[in-house]
Amino acid sequence: MILDPFSVLLKYGFLAVLYIFLLWVSRSALKDLRRGAQGPPSYAGPIAGAEGTSMHAAAGGNEAALSALDPRLVVERAPGHAPGMEYEVGPGAILGRGDQAEIRLEDPFASSRHARLTRQGGVVILEDLGSTNGTYLNEELVGGPQPLHPGDRVRIGDSEFTYLEALD
């Protein structure tokens, strides 16, 4: 039986693409596992660009009023979560698919430890933890720690949240 050279080429091409895909998936999984074992990256000092984001001016003024704020993330859309569901940020929280995350995401595009929210005085800071697919603040990729302001939208994969501050 003589095989058509084109069909043989298609078979080997498909196998090559399949192996490349499997290598990419393995590499991403190993990268996430290594990052989880090392723990979160350390952070110390003032935040670059804390004077404000492109949409909002930085928080300032009465420090007592700022410390009385109750920061929350409200689910706009997220697999496995009801829209309108609220998460208290408190002193901070990890967002991700892993068991260590305070805000668990059932999103295939989320890393096990995807992003971190930390509170510094009266400001809540969003920081990507080196995730594979990135974290977005108001549809802009987060490149470093960023302050959050009421109404900001945080997106991780197909999960989207709105940041709110309520008075205690």
Coordinates of C-alpha atoms in Angstrom, one line a residue:
M1 CA 0.0 0.0 0.0
I2 CA 1.5 3.3 -1.0
L3 CA 0.8 6.3 1.3
D4 CA 0.2 9.7 -0.1
P5 CA 3.1 11.9 0.9
F6 CA 0.7 14.7 1.8
S7 CA -1.1 12.5 4.3
V8 CA 2.2 11.4 5.9
L9 CA 3.3 15.0 6.2
L10 CA 0.0 15.9 7.9
K11 CA 0.3 13.0 10.4
Y12 CA 3.8 14.0 11.4
G13 CA 2.9 17.7 11.5
F14 CA 0.0 16.9 13.8
L15 CA 2.3 14.8 16.1
A16 CA 4.8 17.7 16.2
V17 CA 2.1 20.2 17.2
L18 CA 0.8 17.8 19.8
Y19 CA 4.2 17.3 21.4
I20 CA 4.9 21.0 21.4
F21 CA 1.5 21.6 23.2
L22 CA 2.3 18.9 25.8
L23 CA 5.7 20.4 26.4
W24 CA 4.2 23.9 26.9
V25 CA 1.5 22.6 29.3
S26 CA 4.2 20.7 31.3
R27 CA 6.4 23.7 31.4
S28 CA 3.6 25.9 32.7
A29 CA 2.6 23.4 35.3
L30 CA 6.2 23.0 36.6
K31 CA 6.6 26.8 36.6
D32 CA 3.5 27.2 38.8
L33 CA 4.7 24.3 41.1
R34 CA 8.1 25.8 41.6
R35 CA 6.7 29.3 42.2
G36 CA 4.3 27.8 44.9
A37 CA 7.2 26.1 46.7
Q38 CA 9.3 29.3 46.8
G39 CA 6.5 31.3 48.4
P40 CA 5.4 34.8 47.4
P41 CA 8.0 37.3 46.2
S42 CA 9.2 39.6 49.0
Y43 CA 8.1 43.2 48.9
A44 CA 9.4 46.1 51.0
G45 CA 9.3 49.9 50.6
P46 CA 7.1 52.4 48.9
I47 CA 5.2 51.5 45.8
A48 CA 6.3 52.8 42.5
G49 CA 3.6 54.8 40.9
A50 CA 1.6 55.0 44.2
E51 CA 0.7 58.6 43.3
G52 CA -2.3 57.2 41.4
T53 CA -3.4 55.1 38.5
S54 CA -4.5 56.4 35.1
M55 CA -8.1 56.5 36.3
H56 CA -7.9 57.8 39.9
A57 CA -5.9 60.1 42.1
A58 CA -4.1 58.5 45.1
A59 CA -5.9 58.2 48.4
G60 CA -4.8 60.8 50.9
G61 CA -6.0 63.0 53.7
N62 CA -7.5 61.8 56.9
E63 CA -5.6 58.6 57.9
A64 CA -8.2 57.8 60.6
A65 CA -11.0 57.7 58.0
L66 CA -8.9 55.5 55.7
S67 CA -8.2 52.9 58.4
A68 CA -11.9 52.7 59.0
L69 CA -12.5 51.5 55.5
D70 CA -13.6 47.9 54.9
P71 CA -12.2 46.8 51.5
R72 CA -14.1 44.2 49.5
L73 CA -14.0 42.4 46.1
V74 CA -17.4 42.0 44.5
V75 CA -17.8 39.2 42.0
E76 CA -18.9 40.5 38.6
R77 CA -18.4 37.1 36.9
A78 CA -16.3 34.1 37.9
P79 CA -16.7 30.4 37.3
G80 CA -18.2 28.8 40.4
H81 CA -19.2 32.1 42.0
A82 CA -22.5 33.9 42.1
P83 CA -22.4 37.5 40.7
G84 CA -22.7 40.0 43.5
M85 CA -20.9 37.7 46.0
E86 CA -18.5 39.8 48.2
Y87 CA -15.1 38.9 49.7
E88 CA -13.7 40.9 52.6
V89 CA -10.0 41.7 51.9
G90 CA -9.2 42.4 55.6
P91 CA -5.4 42.8 56.0
G92 CA -4.8 41.0 52.7
A93 CA -5.7 37.9 50.6
I94 CA -4.3 35.6 48.0
L95 CA -6.3 35.0 44.8
G96 CA -5.8 31.7 43.0
R97 CA -6.7 28.1 42.3
G98 CA -4.6 26.6 45.0
D99 CA -5.5 25.5 48.6
Q100 CA -3.5 28.4 50.1
A101 CA -5.6 31.0 48.4
E102 CA -8.1 32.9 50.6
I103 CA -10.2 33.7 47.5
R104 CA -10.4 30.4 45.6
L105 CA -10.9 30.7 41.8
E106 CA -12.3 27.9 39.8
D107 CA -10.8 29.4 36.7
P108 CA -8.6 27.4 34.4
F109 CA -6.6 30.5 33.5
A110 CA -5.7 31.2 37.2
S111 CA -2.5 30.1 38.7
S112 CA -2.5 28.4 42.1
R113 CA -1.2 31.6 43.7
H114 CA -2.1 34.2 41.1
A115 CA -2.3 37.6 42.8
R116 CA -2.1 39.1 46.2
L117 CA -4.0 41.9 47.9
T118 CA -2.2 43.6 50.8
R119 CA -3.3 46.5 53.0
Q120 CA -0.7 49.3 53.6
G121 CA -2.3 51.9 55.9
G122 CA -5.5 52.9 54.2
V123 CA -4.5 51.7 50.7
V124 CA -5.1 48.2 49.3
I125 CA -2.3 47.0 46.9
L126 CA -2.8 44.5 44.1
E127 CA 0.2 42.5 43.0
D128 CA 0.6 39.7 40.4
L129 CA 2.6 36.8 41.9
G130 CA 4.3 35.9 38.6
S131 CA 1.3 34.2 37.2
T132 CA 1.4 32.6 33.7
N133 CA -1.6 34.6 32.3
G134 CA -1.2 37.8 34.2
T135 CA -3.5 40.0 36.3
Y136 CA -5.4 42.9 34.9
L137 CA -6.4 46.2 36.6
N138 CA -9.0 48.2 34.6
E139 CA -8.0 46.1 31.6
E140 CA -4.3 46.9 31.9
L141 CA -1.8 44.2 32.6
V142 CA -0.4 44.7 36.2
G143 CA 3.4 45.0 36.0
G144 CA 4.1 45.7 39.7
P145 CA 2.2 46.5 42.9
Q146 CA -0.7 48.9 42.1
P147 CA -3.0 50.7 44.5
L148 CA -6.7 50.0 44.2
H149 CA -9.4 52.6 44.2
P150 CA -13.2 52.2 44.6
G151 CA -14.7 51.0 41.3
D152 CA -11.5 49.5 40.0
R153 CA -11.9 46.2 38.1
V154 CA -9.6 43.3 38.7
R155 CA -9.6 40.5 36.1
I156 CA -7.9 37.1 36.4
G157 CA -8.6 34.9 33.4
D158 CA -12.4 34.7 33.0
S159 CA -13.0 36.0 36.6
E160 CA -13.7 39.7 37.1
F161 CA -14.2 41.6 40.4
T162 CA -15.0 45.2 41.3
Y163 CA -13.1 46.7 44.3
L164 CA -15.2 48.6 46.8
E165 CA -14.6 50.3 50.1
A166 CA -17.3 50.5 52.8
L167 CA -17.1 52.3 56.1
D168 CA -16.9 50.1 59.2

